[in-house]
Coordinates of C-alpha atoms in Angstrom, one line a residue:
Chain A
X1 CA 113.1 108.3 119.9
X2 CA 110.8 109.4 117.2
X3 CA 112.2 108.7 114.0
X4 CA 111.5 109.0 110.7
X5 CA 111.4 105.9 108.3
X6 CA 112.5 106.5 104.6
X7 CA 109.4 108.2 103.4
X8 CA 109.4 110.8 106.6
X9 CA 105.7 109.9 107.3
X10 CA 106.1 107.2 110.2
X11 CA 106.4 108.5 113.8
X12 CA 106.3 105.3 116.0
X13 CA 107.4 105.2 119.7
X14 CA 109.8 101.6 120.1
X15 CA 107.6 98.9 121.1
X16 CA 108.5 95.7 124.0
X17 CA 109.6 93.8 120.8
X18 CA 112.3 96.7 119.8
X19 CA 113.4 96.6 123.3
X20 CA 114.1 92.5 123.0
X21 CA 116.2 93.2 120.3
X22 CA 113.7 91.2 117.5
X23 CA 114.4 92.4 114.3
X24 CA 110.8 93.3 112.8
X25 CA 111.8 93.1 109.2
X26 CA 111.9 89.2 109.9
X27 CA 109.0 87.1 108.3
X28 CA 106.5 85.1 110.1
X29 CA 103.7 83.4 108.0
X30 CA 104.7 85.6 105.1
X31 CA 104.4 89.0 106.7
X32 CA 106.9 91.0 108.1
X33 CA 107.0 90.6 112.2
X34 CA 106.0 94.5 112.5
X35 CA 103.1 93.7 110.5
X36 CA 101.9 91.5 113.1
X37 CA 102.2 94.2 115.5
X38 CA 98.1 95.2 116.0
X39 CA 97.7 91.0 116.0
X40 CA 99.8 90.8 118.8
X41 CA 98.6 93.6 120.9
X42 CA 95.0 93.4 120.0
X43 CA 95.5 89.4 121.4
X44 CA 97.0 90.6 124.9
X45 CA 94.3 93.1 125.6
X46 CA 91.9 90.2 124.4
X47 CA 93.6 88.1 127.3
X48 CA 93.3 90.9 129.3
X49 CA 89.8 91.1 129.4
X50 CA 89.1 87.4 129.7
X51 CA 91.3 87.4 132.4
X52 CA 89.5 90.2 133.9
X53 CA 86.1 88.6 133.8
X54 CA 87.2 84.7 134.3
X55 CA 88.0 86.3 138.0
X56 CA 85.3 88.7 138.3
X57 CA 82.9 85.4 137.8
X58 CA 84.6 83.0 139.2
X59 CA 83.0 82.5 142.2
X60 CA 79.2 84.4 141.9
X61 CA 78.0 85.4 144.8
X62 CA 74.3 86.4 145.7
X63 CA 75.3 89.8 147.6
X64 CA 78.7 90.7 145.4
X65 CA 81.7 91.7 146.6
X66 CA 85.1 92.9 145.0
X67 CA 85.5 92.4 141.0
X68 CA 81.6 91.4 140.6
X69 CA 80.3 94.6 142.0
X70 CA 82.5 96.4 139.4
X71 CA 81.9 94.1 136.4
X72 CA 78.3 94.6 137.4
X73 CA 78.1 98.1 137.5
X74 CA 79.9 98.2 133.8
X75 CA 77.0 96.0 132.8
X76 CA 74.0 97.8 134.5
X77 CA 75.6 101.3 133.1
X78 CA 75.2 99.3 129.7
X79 CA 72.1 98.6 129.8
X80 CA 70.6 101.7 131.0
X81 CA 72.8 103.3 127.9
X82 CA 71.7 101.3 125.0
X83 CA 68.2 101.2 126.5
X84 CA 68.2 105.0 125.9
X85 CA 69.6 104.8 122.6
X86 CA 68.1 101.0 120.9
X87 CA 64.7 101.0 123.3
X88 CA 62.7 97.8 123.8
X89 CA 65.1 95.6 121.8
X90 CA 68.8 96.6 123.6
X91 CA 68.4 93.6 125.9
X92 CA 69.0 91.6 122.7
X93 CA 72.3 93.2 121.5
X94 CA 74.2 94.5 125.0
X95 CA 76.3 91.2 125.1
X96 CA 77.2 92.4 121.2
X97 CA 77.6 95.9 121.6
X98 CA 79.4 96.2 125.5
X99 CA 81.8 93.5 124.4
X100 CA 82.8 95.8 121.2
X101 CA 82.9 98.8 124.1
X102 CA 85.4 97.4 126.5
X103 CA 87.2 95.8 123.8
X104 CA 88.0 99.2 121.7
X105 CA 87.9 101.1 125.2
X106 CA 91.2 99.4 126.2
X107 CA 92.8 98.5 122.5
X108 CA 92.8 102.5 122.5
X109 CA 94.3 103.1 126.6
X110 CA 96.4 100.2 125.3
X111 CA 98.6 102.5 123.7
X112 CA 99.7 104.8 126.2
X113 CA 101.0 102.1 128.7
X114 CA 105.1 102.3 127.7
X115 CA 106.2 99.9 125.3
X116 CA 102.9 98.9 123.9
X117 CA 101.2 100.1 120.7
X118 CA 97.2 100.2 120.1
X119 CA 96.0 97.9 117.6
X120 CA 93.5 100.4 116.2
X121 CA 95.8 102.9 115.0
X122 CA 96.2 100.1 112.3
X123 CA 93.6 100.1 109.5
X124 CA 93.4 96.5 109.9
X125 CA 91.8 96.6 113.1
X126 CA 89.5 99.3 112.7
X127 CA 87.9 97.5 109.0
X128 CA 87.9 94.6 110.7
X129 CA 85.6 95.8 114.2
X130 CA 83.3 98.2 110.8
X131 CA 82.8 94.7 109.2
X132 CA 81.9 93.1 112.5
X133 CA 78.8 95.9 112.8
X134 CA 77.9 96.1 109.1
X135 CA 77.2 92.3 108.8
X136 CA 75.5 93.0 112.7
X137 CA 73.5 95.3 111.2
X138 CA 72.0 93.6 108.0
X139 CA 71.1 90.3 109.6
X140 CA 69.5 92.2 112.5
X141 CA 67.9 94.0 110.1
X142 CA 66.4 91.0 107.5
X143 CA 66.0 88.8 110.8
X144 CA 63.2 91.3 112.1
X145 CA 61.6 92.1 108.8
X146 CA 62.4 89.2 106.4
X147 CA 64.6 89.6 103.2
X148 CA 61.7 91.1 101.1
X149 CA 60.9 93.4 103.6
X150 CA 64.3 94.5 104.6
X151 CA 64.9 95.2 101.0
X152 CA 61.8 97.0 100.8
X153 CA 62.8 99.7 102.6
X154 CA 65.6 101.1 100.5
X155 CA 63.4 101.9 97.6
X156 CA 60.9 103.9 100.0
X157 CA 58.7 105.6 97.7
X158 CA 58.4 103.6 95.0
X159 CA 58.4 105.8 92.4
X160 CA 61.8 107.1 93.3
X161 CA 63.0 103.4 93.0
X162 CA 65.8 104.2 90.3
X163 CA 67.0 106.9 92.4
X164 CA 66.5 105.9 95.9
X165 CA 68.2 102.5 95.7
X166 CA 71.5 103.3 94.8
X167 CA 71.9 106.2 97.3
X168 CA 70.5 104.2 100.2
X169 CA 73.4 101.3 98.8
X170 CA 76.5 103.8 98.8
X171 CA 74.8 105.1 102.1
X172 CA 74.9 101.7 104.0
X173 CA 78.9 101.1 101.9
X174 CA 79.2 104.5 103.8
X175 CA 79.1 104.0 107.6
X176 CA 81.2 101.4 107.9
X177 CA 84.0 102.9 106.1
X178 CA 83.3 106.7 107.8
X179 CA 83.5 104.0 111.5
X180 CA 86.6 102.7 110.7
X181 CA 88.1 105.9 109.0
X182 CA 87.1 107.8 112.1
X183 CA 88.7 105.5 114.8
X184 CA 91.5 104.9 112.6
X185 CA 92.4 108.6 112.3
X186 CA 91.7 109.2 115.4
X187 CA 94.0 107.1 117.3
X188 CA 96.4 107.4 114.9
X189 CA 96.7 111.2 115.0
X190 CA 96.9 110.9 118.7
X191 CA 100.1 108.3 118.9
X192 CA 101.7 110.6 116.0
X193 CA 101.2 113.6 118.1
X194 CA 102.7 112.0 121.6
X195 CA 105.4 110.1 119.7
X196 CA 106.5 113.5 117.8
X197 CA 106.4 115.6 121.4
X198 CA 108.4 112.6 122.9
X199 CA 111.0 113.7 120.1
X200 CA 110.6 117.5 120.8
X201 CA 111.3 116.6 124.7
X202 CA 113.5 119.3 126.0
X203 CA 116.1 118.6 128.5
X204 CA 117.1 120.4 132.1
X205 CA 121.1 121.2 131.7
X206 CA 121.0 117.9 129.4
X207 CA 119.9 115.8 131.9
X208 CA 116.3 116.0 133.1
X209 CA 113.9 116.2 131.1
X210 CA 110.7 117.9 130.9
X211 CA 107.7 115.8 130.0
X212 CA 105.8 118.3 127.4
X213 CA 103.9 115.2 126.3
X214 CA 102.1 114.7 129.0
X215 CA 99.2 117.1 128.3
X216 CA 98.4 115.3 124.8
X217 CA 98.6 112.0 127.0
X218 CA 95.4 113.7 128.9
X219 CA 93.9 115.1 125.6
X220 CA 94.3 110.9 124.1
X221 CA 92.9 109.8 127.3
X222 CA 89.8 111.7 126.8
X223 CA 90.0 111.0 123.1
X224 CA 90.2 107.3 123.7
X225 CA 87.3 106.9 125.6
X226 CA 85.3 109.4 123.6
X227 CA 85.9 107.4 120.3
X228 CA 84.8 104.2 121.8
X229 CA 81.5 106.0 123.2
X230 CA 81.0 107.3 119.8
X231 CA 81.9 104.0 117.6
X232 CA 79.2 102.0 119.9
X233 CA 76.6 104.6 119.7
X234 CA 76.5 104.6 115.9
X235 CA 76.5 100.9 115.8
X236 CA 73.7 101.0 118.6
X237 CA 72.0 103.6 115.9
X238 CA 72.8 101.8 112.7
X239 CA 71.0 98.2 114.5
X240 CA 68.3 100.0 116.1
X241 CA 67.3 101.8 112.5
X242 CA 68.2 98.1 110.9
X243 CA 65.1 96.7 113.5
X244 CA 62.9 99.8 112.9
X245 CA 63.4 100.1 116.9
X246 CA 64.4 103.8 116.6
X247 CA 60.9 105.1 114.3
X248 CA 58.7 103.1 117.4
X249 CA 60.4 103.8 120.4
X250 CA 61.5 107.3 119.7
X251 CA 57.9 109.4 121.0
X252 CA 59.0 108.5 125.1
Chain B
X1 CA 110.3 121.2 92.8
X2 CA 107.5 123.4 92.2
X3 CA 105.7 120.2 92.2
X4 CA 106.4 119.3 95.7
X5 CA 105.8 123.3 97.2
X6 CA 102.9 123.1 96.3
X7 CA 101.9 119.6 97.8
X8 CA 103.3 120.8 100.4
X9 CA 101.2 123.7 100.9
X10 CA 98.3 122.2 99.8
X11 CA 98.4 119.3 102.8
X12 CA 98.7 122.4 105.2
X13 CA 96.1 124.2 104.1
X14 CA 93.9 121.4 103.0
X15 CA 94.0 120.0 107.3
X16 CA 93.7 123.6 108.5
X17 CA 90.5 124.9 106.2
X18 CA 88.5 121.1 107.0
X19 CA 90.0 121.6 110.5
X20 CA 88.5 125.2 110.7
X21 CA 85.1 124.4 108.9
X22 CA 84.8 121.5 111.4
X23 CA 85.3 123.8 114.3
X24 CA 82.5 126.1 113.3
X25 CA 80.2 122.8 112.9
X26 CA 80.7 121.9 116.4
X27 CA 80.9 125.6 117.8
X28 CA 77.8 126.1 116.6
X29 CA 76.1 122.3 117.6
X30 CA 77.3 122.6 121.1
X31 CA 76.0 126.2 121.4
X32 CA 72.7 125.3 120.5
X33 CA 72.8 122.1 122.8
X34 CA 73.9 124.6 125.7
X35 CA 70.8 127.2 124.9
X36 CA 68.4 123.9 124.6
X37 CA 69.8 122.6 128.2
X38 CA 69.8 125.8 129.7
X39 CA 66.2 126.0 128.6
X40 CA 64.7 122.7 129.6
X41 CA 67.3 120.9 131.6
X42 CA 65.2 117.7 131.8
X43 CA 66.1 116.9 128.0
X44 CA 69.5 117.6 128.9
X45 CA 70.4 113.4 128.4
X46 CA 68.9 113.2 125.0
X47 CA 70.5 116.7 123.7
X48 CA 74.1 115.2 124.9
X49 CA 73.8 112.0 123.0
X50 CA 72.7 114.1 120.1
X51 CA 75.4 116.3 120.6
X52 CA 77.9 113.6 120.6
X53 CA 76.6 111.7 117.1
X54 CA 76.4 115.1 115.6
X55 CA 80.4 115.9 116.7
X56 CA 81.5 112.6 115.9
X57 CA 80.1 112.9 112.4
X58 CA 81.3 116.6 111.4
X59 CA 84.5 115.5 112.9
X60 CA 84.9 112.8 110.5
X61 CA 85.4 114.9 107.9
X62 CA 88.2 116.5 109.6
X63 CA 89.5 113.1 110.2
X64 CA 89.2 111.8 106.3
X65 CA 91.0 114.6 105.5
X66 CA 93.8 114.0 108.1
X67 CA 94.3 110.6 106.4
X68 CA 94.6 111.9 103.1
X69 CA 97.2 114.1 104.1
X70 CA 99.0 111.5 105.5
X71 CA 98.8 109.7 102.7
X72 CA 100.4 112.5 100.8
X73 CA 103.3 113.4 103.1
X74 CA 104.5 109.6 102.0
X75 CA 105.2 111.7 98.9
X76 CA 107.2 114.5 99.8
X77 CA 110.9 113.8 99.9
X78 CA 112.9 113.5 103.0
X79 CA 114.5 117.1 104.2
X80 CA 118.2 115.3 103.5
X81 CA 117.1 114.6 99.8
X82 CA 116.0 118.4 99.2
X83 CA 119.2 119.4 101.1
X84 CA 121.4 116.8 98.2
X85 CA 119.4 118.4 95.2
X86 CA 120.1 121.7 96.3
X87 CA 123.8 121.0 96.7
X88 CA 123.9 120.0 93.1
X89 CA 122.7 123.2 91.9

């Protein structure tokens, strides 16, 4: 299953477009179809979730029942969790923040379902969510205290100006590239893993075989969900320090 | 050849030791969350989300150097192309 492309670095599982027979060296829009791979995943778990909410609100009821009592527990667990983290201002950014949850919750669990791939073990996707958050961050940020005062703050005491300014600027160049970097390797170590067990699978008299994968499968599970906790909290940080929210609300 | 042995060797090593010195990091936050919830178990919610940031950013490291290493097995030949040079010889 696993195998190896020329350089002996690649471990990929097939995905539903290797089964149909496409050949993914075919160009589309100038990029190679397995290029498109992440665009095309990260698009069905997109339609995933709007599906999931267009019939959890379709009809809104006063005492819920079925799909809104879920959908409204996700939300009420979301507030209570960036309330702890953001304080008085989380209200603001849950719609921002719990959207970037559940989407990177289930482009991560996306790969694990056979014959799918997750989108974020692609670069592409993670820079893309760490751009998303960084530009989040630095309008949040000269919204609440003006562009003068926003810039203020990264030469803090002024006498260290020379210093201070160009290490708070490869600072805030920092997290963004340590958020995507660390979903990025994440999930990507996790599909090399499975897809290089799935090569080691032994087999029963040649015939049945024994599943050793299925342990790392638990291990990503619990990794999936981890990594999207953690990339939300940081952005949850990042925006609460950008509003000056964390320094206020921080003696409850 | 010598070249690639030691590229070799040095992506091994280079995962295990940031692999290692990450594993102490943690070892040593989550022991001190433990003592501080075992302690005062009413600040056991804010110790855990502590905890986490804290993991998430010592495992990063691990993580940076996990791409860089994959990076640099792109440029180890293929077992088959060792196998041909050897032939030669």
């Amino acid at each position: 299953m696993a195998e190896p492309s020329s350089g002996g670095a690649v471990y990929e599982l097939p995905s539903f477009l290797d089964i149909l027979g496409v050949d993914m060296h075919r160009h589309f829009l100038g990029l190679p179809l397995h290029e498109w791979m992440p665009i095309i995943m990260s698009l069905m778990v997109g339609i995933f979730l709007v599906a999931i909410s267009l019939t959890a609100t379709r009809n809104l009821k006063i005492f819920p029942d079925g799909m809104q009592v879920f959908v409204e527990m996700i939300i009420e667990w979301f507030e209570n969790f960036f309330g702890s983290v953001m304080g008085s201002i989380a209200p603001r950014y849950v719609p921002f923040l719990g959207t970037l949850f559940l989407y990177i919750l289930i482009m991560n669990l996306w790969g694990l379902i056979p014959l799918m791939h997750s989108p974020t073990n692609k670069l592409n996707t993670t820079i893309a969510l760490a751009i998303c958050v960084f530009f989040q961050t630095h309008i949040t940020g000269v919204k609440k205290h003006g562009a003068w005062g926003y810039a203020k703050h990264f030469a803090d005491p002024w006498w260290l100006a020379p210093l201070m300014v160009p290490i708070h600027i490869a600072g805030e160049l920092a997290r963004p590239l340590s958020l995507c970097l660390r979903l990025f390797g994440n999930l990507m170590g996790e599909d090399i893993a499975i897809a290089i067990l799935i090569g080691l699978t032994p087999f029963i008299l040649k015939v049945v075989p024994i599943p050793i994968h299925s342990i790392m499968v638990f291990l990503a599970i619990l990794f999936s969900i981890i990594q999207a906790v953690v990339f939300v909290l940081l952005s949850a940080i990042y925006i609460g320090g950008a509003a000056g929210a964390l320094s206020e609300d921080s003696k409850h | 050849m010598i070249y690639f042995a030691a590229l070799a060797i040095a992506i091994g090593f280079g995962l295990a030791m940031a692999a290692a010195g990450s594993a102490l990091g943690i070892g040593k936050a989550a022991m001190a969350a433990l003592e501080g919830t075992a302690r005062q178990p009413e600040a056991a919610n804010d110790l855990r989300v502590t905890l986490i940031i804290g993991a998430a950013l010592m495992e990063a490291l691990t993580i940076y150097v996990l791409v860089a290493a994959i990076l640099l097995m792109g440029k180890l030949p293929a077992a088959e192309a060792i196998i041909e040079v050897l032939k030669i010889r």
